[in-house]
Amino acid sequence: PSQPSEAATLTQRLRLCGRLPAPSTDADSDDEAALRTYLGDYQGALRACSDSGLQAALAELVAALPAAERRSMAFVPRKGQRRPEPMLVAGGAAKVEHGVIRARDGVELGYMYMAPSEDSAKPSSPPGILVRWGGNAELAAAEPSSPFSGFVASGSFHAIFVDYRGYGWSTGQPSLTCLHDDAAAFFEALPRLLREHGALAWPPSGPLVLLGRSIGSLCALGTAVQH
């Protein structure tokens, strides 16, 4: 049998997570464009679209987004310093490291990696990986003081907190037009990132959790559906 189209695969996954209650039939490239627009992947929708009229409308949307984002304060970027050395948190039971990955256009995206230290609890099951994209005014570097540090100190998870463009030590300017592509680039870099931090193997033996708050839910949902 022929392989399902990308649009059909996306539709099926969205139905499985309850986002599309009604089944879709005969999905084609324009259905894929509609699905990617729904997921907030505007650049991906533009690439997938075959109808010239819809393509022009999408291009107009993408061009108008930066001004709309500024008026609505869709992003409230804050800067933060990248720590050159690891530090211990949660009473020494969790270790924090800062890093960067490069987006597809070369922009640097900062992240904070939090892992159980040698003094953490030792659960019987393999630890999982939590990747989190925050809200529009959150900063990855602020997470060591959050409840997540205790969660990591329990030994149950390694946690990675991802910043948007213009936040923390990331370069560039934040925008909805590149949100999905940046999340995809981060997910693609995850196996290498884990190796560099001497952490878990890929694919992980434990669960992989993608978590997004507010605007970050676009990153989490889009990445989950794609992968």
C-alpha positions as protocol buffer text, in pm:
chain_id: "A"
residue {
  index: 1
  type: PRO
  ca { x: 0 y: 0 z: 0 }
}
residue {
  index: 2
  type: SER
  ca { x: 112 y: 356 z: -63 }
}
residue {
  index: 3
  type: GLN
  ca { x: 244 y: 562 z: 228 }
}
residue {
  index: 4
  type: PRO
  ca { x: -1 y: 817 z: 376 }
}
residue {
  index: 5
  type: SER
  ca { x: 59 y: 1178 z: 280 }
}
residue {
  index: 6
  type: GLU
  ca { x: 210 y: 1422 z: 528 }
}
residue {
  index: 7
  type: ALA
  ca { x: -130 y: 1592 z: 558 }
}
residue {
  index: 8
  type: ALA
  ca { x: -303 y: 1261 z: 633 }
}
residue {
  index: 9
  type: THR
  ca { x: -44 y: 1176 z: 898 }
}
residue {
  index: 10
  type: LEU
  ca { x: -80 y: 1516 z: 1065 }
}
residue {
  index: 11
  type: THR
  ca { x: -458 y: 1484 z: 1057 }
}
residue {
  index: 12
  type: GLN
  ca { x: -446 y: 1139 z: 1217 }
}
residue {
  index: 13
  type: ARG
  ca { x: -217 y: 1256 z: 1498 }
}
residue {
  index: 14
  type: LEU
  ca { x: -429 y: 1563 z: 1570 }
}
residue {
  index: 15
  type: ARG
  ca { x: -738 y: 1340 z: 1588 }
}
residue {
  index: 16
  type: LEU
  ca { x: -561 y: 1106 z: 1831 }
}
residue {
  index: 17
  type: CYS
  ca { x: -489 y: 1394 z: 2071 }
}
residue {
  index: 18
  type: GLY
  ca { x: -846 y: 1525 z: 2043 }
}
residue {
  index: 19
  type: ARG
  ca { x: -765 y: 1839 z: 1845 }
}
residue {
  index: 20
  type: LEU
  ca { x: -961 y: 1738 z: 1533 }
}
residue {
  index: 21
  type: PRO
  ca { x: -1276 y: 1545 z: 1627 }
}
residue {
  index: 22
  type: ALA
  ca { x: -1395 y: 1484 z: 1269 }
}
residue {
  index: 23
  type: PRO
  ca { x: -1196 y: 1262 z: 1029 }
}
residue {
  index: 24
  type: SER
  ca { x: -1050 y: 1420 z: 717 }
}
residue {
  index: 25
  type: THR
  ca { x: -1065 y: 1254 z: 376 }
}
residue {
  index: 26
  type: ASP
  ca { x: -850 y: 1289 z: 65 }
}
residue {
  index: 27
  type: ALA
  ca { x: -592 y: 1512 z: 234 }
}
residue {
  index: 28
  type: ASP
  ca { x: -380 y: 1697 z: -19 }
}
residue {
  index: 29
  type: SER
  ca { x: -112 y: 1963 z: -7 }
}
residue {
  index: 30
  type: ASP
  ca { x: -363 y: 2243 z: 61 }
}
residue {
  index: 31
  type: ASP
  ca { x: -507 y: 2041 z: 351 }
}
residue {
  index: 32
  type: GLU
  ca { x: -152 y: 2020 z: 482 }
}
residue {
  index: 33
  type: ALA
  ca { x: -119 y: 2397 z: 449 }
}
residue {
  index: 34
  type: ALA
  ca { x: -441 y: 2443 z: 649 }
}
residue {
  index: 35
  type: LEU
  ca { x: -320 y: 2201 z: 918 }
}
residue {
  index: 36
  type: ARG
  ca { x: 17 y: 2372 z: 947 }
}
residue {
  index: 37
  type: THR
  ca { x: -155 y: 2710 z: 976 }
}
residue {
  index: 38
  type: TYR
  ca { x: -370 y: 2564 z: 1255 }
}
residue {
  index: 39
  type: LEU
  ca { x: -52 y: 2448 z: 1431 }
}
residue {
  index: 40
  type: GLY
  ca { x: 106 y: 2792 z: 1397 }
}
residue {
  index: 41
  type: ASP
  ca { x: 361 y: 2670 z: 1142 }
}
residue {
  index: 42
  type: TYR
  ca { x: 309 y: 2959 z: 899 }
}
residue {
  index: 43
  type: GLN
  ca { x: 635 y: 2913 z: 708 }
}
residue {
  index: 44
  type: GLY
  ca { x: 562 y: 2540 z: 674 }
}
residue {
  index: 45
  type: ALA
  ca { x: 211 y: 2620 z: 548 }
}
residue {
  index: 46
  type: LEU
  ca { x: 359 y: 2855 z: 291 }
}
residue {
  index: 47
  type: ARG
  ca { x: 599 y: 2584 z: 171 }
}
residue {
  index: 48
  type: ALA
  ca { x: 323 y: 2322 z: 151 }
}
residue {
  index: 49
  type: CYS
  ca { x: 65 y: 2536 z: -28 }
}
residue {
  index: 50
  type: SER
  ca { x: 4 y: 2472 z: -398 }
}
residue {
  index: 51
  type: ASP
  ca { x: -286 y: 2713 z: -460 }
}
residue {
  index: 52
  type: SER
  ca { x: -155 y: 3051 z: -578 }
}
residue {
  index: 53
  type: GLY
  ca { x: -439 y: 3248 z: -418 }
}
residue {
  index: 54
  type: LEU
  ca { x: -397 y: 3078 z: -80 }
}
residue {
  index: 55
  type: GLN
  ca { x: -21 y: 3114 z: -112 }
}
residue {
  index: 56
  type: ALA
  ca { x: -56 y: 3490 z: -160 }
}
residue {
  index: 57
  type: ALA
  ca { x: -288 y: 3515 z: 142 }
}
residue {
  index: 58
  type: LEU
  ca { x: -42 y: 3319 z: 358 }
}
residue {
  index: 59
  type: ALA
  ca { x: 248 y: 3536 z: 242 }
}
residue {
  index: 60
  type: GLU
  ca { x: 46 y: 3846 z: 336 }
}
residue {
  index: 61
  type: LEU
  ca { x: -25 y: 3694 z: 681 }
}
residue {
  index: 62
  type: VAL
  ca { x: 342 y: 3616 z: 739 }
}
residue {
  index: 63
  type: ALA
  ca { x: 443 y: 3970 z: 634 }
}
residue {
  index: 64
  type: ALA
  ca { x: 182 y: 4127 z: 867 }
}
residue {
  index: 65
  type: LEU
  ca { x: 269 y: 3920 z: 1175 }
}
residue {
  index: 66
  type: PRO
  ca { x: 570 y: 4118 z: 1305 }
}
residue {
  index: 67
  type: ALA
  ca { x: 373 y: 4444 z: 1328 }
}
residue {
  index: 68
  type: ALA
  ca { x: 76 y: 4265 z: 1486 }
}
residue {
  index: 69
  type: GLU
  ca { x: 308 y: 4100 z: 1740 }
}
residue {
  index: 70
  type: ARG
  ca { x: 450 y: 4436 z: 1842 }
}
residue {
  index: 71
  type: ARG
  ca { x: 105 y: 4590 z: 1887 }
}
residue {
  index: 72
  type: SER
  ca { x: -29 y: 4296 z: 2088 }
}
residue {
  index: 73
  type: MET
  ca { x: 294 y: 4236 z: 2284 }
}
residue {
  index: 74
  type: ALA
  ca { x: 285 y: 3870 z: 2177 }
}
residue {
  index: 75
  type: PHE
  ca { x: 644 y: 3849 z: 2300 }
}
residue {
  index: 76
  type: VAL
  ca { x: 799 y: 4022 z: 2602 }
}
residue {
  index: 77
  type: PRO
  ca { x: 1167 y: 3930 z: 2560 }
}
residue {
  index: 78
  type: ARG
  ca { x: 1409 y: 3952 z: 2853 }
}
residue {
  index: 79
  type: LYS
  ca { x: 1782 y: 3906 z: 2837 }
}
residue {
  index: 80
  type: GLY
  ca { x: 1987 y: 3686 z: 3069 }
}
residue {
  index: 81
  type: GLN
  ca { x: 2350 y: 3585 z: 3101 }
}
residue {
  index: 82
  type: ARG
  ca { x: 2478 y: 3246 z: 3000 }
}
residue {
  index: 83
  type: ARG
  ca { x: 2668 y: 3079 z: 3283 }
}
residue {
  index: 84
  type: PRO
  ca { x: 3004 y: 2942 z: 3165 }
}
residue {
  index: 85
  type: GLU
  ca { x: 3016 y: 2671 z: 3432 }
}
residue {
  index: 86
  type: PRO
  ca { x: 2760 y: 2422 z: 3568 }
}
residue {
  index: 87
  type: MET
  ca { x: 2595 y: 2496 z: 3901 }
}
residue {
  index: 88
  type: LEU
  ca { x: 2413 y: 2283 z: 4158 }
}
residue {
  index: 89
  type: VAL
  ca { x: 2055 y: 2358 z: 4270 }
}
residue {
  index: 90
  type: ALA
  ca { x: 1792 y: 2186 z: 4486 }
}
residue {
  index: 91
  type: GLY
  ca { x: 2035 y: 2133 z: 4770 }
}
residue {
  index: 92
  type: GLY
  ca { x: 2296 y: 1988 z: 4535 }
}
residue {
  index: 93
  type: ALA
  ca { x: 2063 y: 1720 z: 4396 }
}
residue {
  index: 94
  type: ALA
  ca { x: 2028 y: 1878 z: 4049 }
}
residue {
  index: 95
  type: LYS
  ca { x: 2288 y: 2020 z: 3809 }
}
residue {
  index: 96
  type: VAL
  ca { x: 2224 y: 2311 z: 3573 }
}
residue {
  index: 97
  type: GLU
  ca { x: 2412 y: 2387 z: 3251 }
}
residue {
  index: 98
  type: HIS
  ca { x: 2350 y: 2652 z: 2985 }
}
residue {
  index: 99
  type: GLY
  ca { x: 2394 y: 2600 z: 2612 }
}
residue {
  index: 100
  type: VAL
  ca { x: 2293 y: 2704 z: 2261 }
}
residue {
  index: 101
  type: ILE
  ca { x: 2187 y: 2534 z: 1940 }
}
residue {
  index: 102
  type: ARG
  ca { x: 2169 y: 2696 z: 1597 }
}
residue {
  index: 103
  type: ALA
  ca { x: 1840 y: 2746 z: 1420 }
}
residue {
  index: 104
  type: ARG
  ca { x: 1816 y: 2668 z: 1050 }
}
residue {
  index: 105
  type: ASP
  ca { x: 1901 y: 3028 z: 959 }
}
residue {
  index: 106
  type: GLY
  ca { x: 2201 y: 3043 z: 1194 }
}
residue {
  index: 107
  type: VAL
  ca { x: 2035 y: 3226 z: 1486 }
}
residue {
  index: 108
  type: GLU
  ca { x: 2150 y: 3098 z: 1826 }
}
residue {
  index: 109
  type: LEU
  ca { x: 1878 y: 2957 z: 2052 }
}
residue {
  index: 110
  type: GLY
  ca { x: 1964 y: 2938 z: 2420 }
}
residue {
  index: 111
  type: TYR
  ca { x: 1852 y: 2665 z: 2658 }
}
residue {
  index: 112
  type: MET
  ca { x: 1903 y: 2550 z: 3015 }
}
residue {
  index: 113
  type: TYR
  ca { x: 1971 y: 2183 z: 3084 }
}
residue {
  index: 114
  type: MET
  ca { x: 1884 y: 2050 z: 3430 }
}
residue {
  index: 115
  type: ALA
  ca { x: 1989 y: 1697 z: 3522 }
}
residue {
  index: 116
  type: PRO
  ca { x: 1993 y: 1487 z: 3840 }
}
residue {
  index: 117
  type: SER
  ca { x: 2332 y: 1512 z: 4014 }
}
residue {
  index: 118
  type: GLU
  ca { x: 2522 y: 1229 z: 4178 }
}
residue {
  index: 119
  type: ASP
  ca { x: 2343 y: 1320 z: 4502 }
}
residue {
  index: 120
  type: SER
  ca { x: 1994 y: 1290 z: 4356 }
}
residue {
  index: 121
  type: ALA
  ca { x: 1748 y: 1013 z: 4432 }
}
residue {
  index: 122
  type: LYS
  ca { x: 1788 y: 692 z: 4232 }
}
residue {
  index: 123
  type: PRO
  ca { x: 1448 y: 578 z: 4098 }
}
residue {
  index: 124
  type: SER
  ca { x: 1399 y: 219 z: 3984 }
}
residue {
  index: 125
  type: SER
  ca { x: 1269 y: 312 z: 3637 }
}
residue {
  index: 126
  type: PRO
  ca { x: 1472 y: 489 z: 3363 }
}
residue {
  index: 127
  type: PRO
  ca { x: 1452 y: 870 z: 3381 }
}
residue {
  index: 128
  type: GLY
  ca { x: 1258 y: 1057 z: 3117 }
}
residue {
  index: 129
  type: ILE
  ca { x: 1330 y: 1377 z: 2926 }
}
residue {
  index: 130
  type: LEU
  ca { x: 1115 y: 1688 z: 2966 }
}
residue {
  index: 131
  type: VAL
  ca { x: 1145 y: 1964 z: 2703 }
}
residue {
  index: 132
  type: ARG
  ca { x: 964 y: 2284 z: 2796 }
}
residue {
  index: 133
  type: TRP
  ca { x: 887 y: 2603 z: 2605 }
}
residue {
  index: 134
  type: GLY
  ca { x: 768 y: 2881 z: 2838 }
}
residue {
  index: 135
  type: GLY
  ca { x: 521 y: 3166 z: 2815 }
}
residue {
  index: 136
  type: ASN
  ca { x: 586 y: 3491 z: 2635 }
}
residue {
  index: 137
  type: ALA
  ca { x: 758 y: 3658 z: 2935 }
}
residue {
  index: 138
  type: GLU
  ca { x: 938 y: 3356 z: 3082 }
}
residue {
  index: 139
  type: LEU
  ca { x: 1311 y: 3297 z: 3080 }
}
residue {
  index: 140
  type: ALA
  ca { x: 1483 y: 2958 z: 3078 }
}
residue {
  index: 141
  type: ALA
  ca { x: 1753 y: 3081 z: 3317 }
}
residue {
  index: 142
  type: ALA
  ca { x: 1490 y: 3149 z: 3585 }
}
residue {
  index: 143
  type: GLU
  ca { x: 1379 y: 2785 z: 3607 }
}
residue {
  index: 144
  type: PRO
  ca { x: 1631 y: 2660 z: 3870 }
}
residue {
  index: 145
  type: SER
  ca { x: 1415 y: 2829 z: 4135 }
}
residue {
  index: 146
  type: SER
  ca { x: 1094 y: 2671 z: 4003 }
}
residue {
  index: 147
  type: PRO
  ca { x: 928 y: 2348 z: 4124 }
}
residue {
  index: 148
  type: PHE
  ca { x: 1092 y: 2169 z: 3829 }
}
residue {
  index: 149
  type: SER
  ca { x: 1421 y: 2157 z: 4021 }
}
residue {
  index: 150
  type: GLY
  ca { x: 1267 y: 1933 z: 4285 }
}
residue {
  index: 151
  type: PHE
  ca { x: 1117 y: 1718 z: 4011 }
}
residue {
  index: 152
  type: VAL
  ca { x: 1462 y: 1670 z: 3853 }
}
residue {
  index: 153
  type: ALA
  ca { x: 1625 y: 1617 z: 4195 }
}
residue {
  index: 154
  type: SER
  ca { x: 1395 y: 1317 z: 4243 }
}
residue {
  index: 155
  type: GLY
  ca { x: 1588 y: 1150 z: 3960 }
}
residue {
  index: 156
  type: SER
  ca { x: 1273 y: 1099 z: 3752 }
}
residue {
  index: 157
  type: PHE
  ca { x: 1353 y: 1339 z: 3468 }
}
residue {
  index: 158
  type: HIS
  ca { x: 1617 y: 1541 z: 3289 }
}
residue {
  index: 159
  type: ALA
  ca { x: 1464 y: 1879 z: 3197 }
}
residue {
  index: 160
  type: ILE
  ca { x: 1549 y: 2117 z: 2913 }
}
residue {
  index: 161
  type: PHE
  ca { x: 1405 y: 2469 z: 2908 }
}
residue {
  index: 162
  type: VAL
  ca { x: 1418 y: 2640 z: 2570 }
}
residue {
  index: 163
  type: ASP
  ca { x: 1430 y: 3015 z: 2510 }
}
residue {
  index: 164
  type: TYR
  ca { x: 1286 y: 3196 z: 2209 }
}
residue {
  index: 165
  type: ARG
  ca { x: 1484 y: 3429 z: 1984 }
}
residue {
  index: 166
  type: GLY
  ca { x: 1581 y: 3745 z: 2169 }
}
residue {
  index: 167
  type: TYR
  ca { x: 1533 y: 3587 z: 2512 }
}
residue {
  index: 168
  type: GLY
  ca { x: 1812 y: 3503 z: 2757 }
}
residue {
  index: 169
  type: TRP
  ca { x: 2131 y: 3463 z: 2554 }
}
residue {
  index: 170
  type: SER
  ca { x: 1949 y: 3379 z: 2229 }
}
residue {
  index: 171
  type: THR
  ca { x: 2016 y: 3605 z: 1932 }
}
residue {
  index: 172
  type: GLY
  ca { x: 1764 y: 3733 z: 1679 }
}
residue {
  index: 173
  type: GLN
  ca { x: 1412 y: 3870 z: 1724 }
}
residue {
  index: 174
  type: PRO
  ca { x: 1115 y: 3660 z: 1842 }
}
residue {
  index: 175
  type: SER
  ca { x: 833 y: 3601 z: 1595 }
}
residue {
  index: 176
  type: LEU
  ca { x: 549 y: 3358 z: 1538 }
}
residue {
  index: 177
  type: THR
  ca { x: 677 y: 3316 z: 1182 }
}
residue {
  index: 178
  type: CYS
  ca { x: 982 y: 3121 z: 1301 }
}
residue {
  index: 179
  type: LEU
  ca { x: 848 y: 2967 z: 1623 }
}
residue {
  index: 180
  type: HIS
  ca { x: 769 y: 2627 z: 1471 }
}
residue {
  index: 181
  type: ASP
  ca { x: 1088 y: 2601 z: 1265 }
}
residue {
  index: 182
  type: ASP
  ca { x: 1296 y: 2686 z: 1574 }
}
residue {
  index: 183
  type: ALA
  ca { x: 1118 y: 2418 z: 1779 }
}
residue {
  index: 184
  type: ALA
  ca { x: 1180 y: 2167 z: 1501 }
}
residue {
  index: 185
  type: ALA
  ca { x: 1549 y: 2263 z: 1488 }
}
residue {
  index: 186
  type: PHE
  ca { x: 1578 y: 2217 z: 1864 }
}
residue {
  index: 187
  type: PHE
  ca { x: 1416 y: 1874 z: 1851 }
}
residue {
  index: 188
  type: GLU
  ca { x: 1650 y: 1768 z: 1570 }
}
residue {
  index: 189
  type: ALA
  ca { x: 1948 y: 1880 z: 1784 }
}
residue {
  index: 190
  type: LEU
  ca { x: 1827 y: 1691 z: 2092 }
}
residue {
  index: 191
  type: PRO
  ca { x: 2029 y: 1369 z: 2038 }
}
residue {
  index: 192
  type: ARG
  ca { x: 2352 y: 1567 z: 1993 }
}
residue {
  index: 193
  type: LEU
  ca { x: 2267 y: 1793 z: 2286 }
}
residue {
  index: 194
  type: LEU
  ca { x: 2222 y: 1492 z: 2516 }
}
residue {
  index: 195
  type: ARG
  ca { x: 2557 y: 1348 z: 2406 }
}
residue {
  index: 196
  type: GLU
  ca { x: 2735 y: 1679 z: 2466 }
}
residue {
  index: 197
  type: HIS
  ca { x: 2599 y: 1696 z: 2820 }
}
residue {
  index: 198
  type: GLY
  ca { x: 2703 y: 1335 z: 2885 }
}
residue {
  index: 199
  type: ALA
  ca { x: 2344 y: 1254 z: 2963 }
}
residue {
  index: 200
  type: LEU
  ca { x: 2090 y: 1008 z: 2829 }
}
residue {
  index: 201
  type: ALA
  ca { x: 2112 y: 798 z: 2516 }
}
residue {
  index: 202
  type: TRP
  ca { x: 1883 y: 859 z: 2220 }
}
residue {
  index: 203
  type: PRO
  ca { x: 1613 y: 744 z: 2190 }
}
residue {
  index: 204
  type: PRO
  ca { x: 1555 y: 761 z: 2566 }
}
residue {
  index: 205
  type: SER
  ca { x: 1453 y: 452 z: 2761 }
}
residue {
  index: 206
  type: GLY
  ca { x: 1214 y: 661 z: 2971 }
}
residue {
  index: 207
  type: PRO
  ca { x: 930 y: 886 z: 2856 }
}
residue {
  index: 208
  type: LEU
  ca { x: 982 y: 1193 z: 2638 }
}
residue {
  index: 209
  type: VAL
  ca { x: 753 y: 1479 z: 2746 }
}
residue {
  index: 210
  type: LEU
  ca { x: 702 y: 1797 z: 2542 }
}
residue {
  index: 211
  type: LEU
  ca { x: 550 y: 2074 z: 2750 }
}
residue {
  index: 212
  type: GLY
  ca { x: 447 y: 2426 z: 2652 }
}
residue {
  index: 213
  type: ARG
  ca { x: 292 y: 2709 z: 2847 }
}
residue {
  index: 214
  type: SER
  ca { x: 78 y: 2968 z: 2669 }
}
residue {
  index: 215
  type: ILE
  ca { x: 256 y: 3056 z: 2342 }
}
residue {
  index: 216
  type: GLY
  ca { x: 496 y: 2766 z: 2409 }
}
residue {
  index: 217
  type: SER
  ca { x: 212 y: 2522 z: 2354 }
}
residue {
  index: 218
  type: LEU
  ca { x: 245 y: 2591 z: 1980 }
}
residue {
  index: 219
  type: CYS
  ca { x: 601 y: 2455 z: 1996 }
}
residue {
  index: 220
  type: ALA
  ca { x: 508 y: 2152 z: 2205 }
}
residue {
  index: 221
  type: LEU
  ca { x: 200 y: 2055 z: 2005 }
}
residue {
  index: 222
  type: GLY
  ca { x: 363 y: 2113 z: 1668 }
}
residue {
  index: 223
  type: THR
  ca { x: 672 y: 1910 z: 1759 }
}
residue {
  index: 224
  type: ALA
  ca { x: 464 y: 1626 z: 1908 }
}
residue {
  index: 225
  type: VAL
  ca { x: 244 y: 1602 z: 1600 }
}
residue {
  index: 226
  type: GLN
  ca { x: 543 y: 1611 z: 1364 }
}
residue {
  index: 227
  type: HIS
  ca { x: 741 y: 1345 z: 1551 }
}
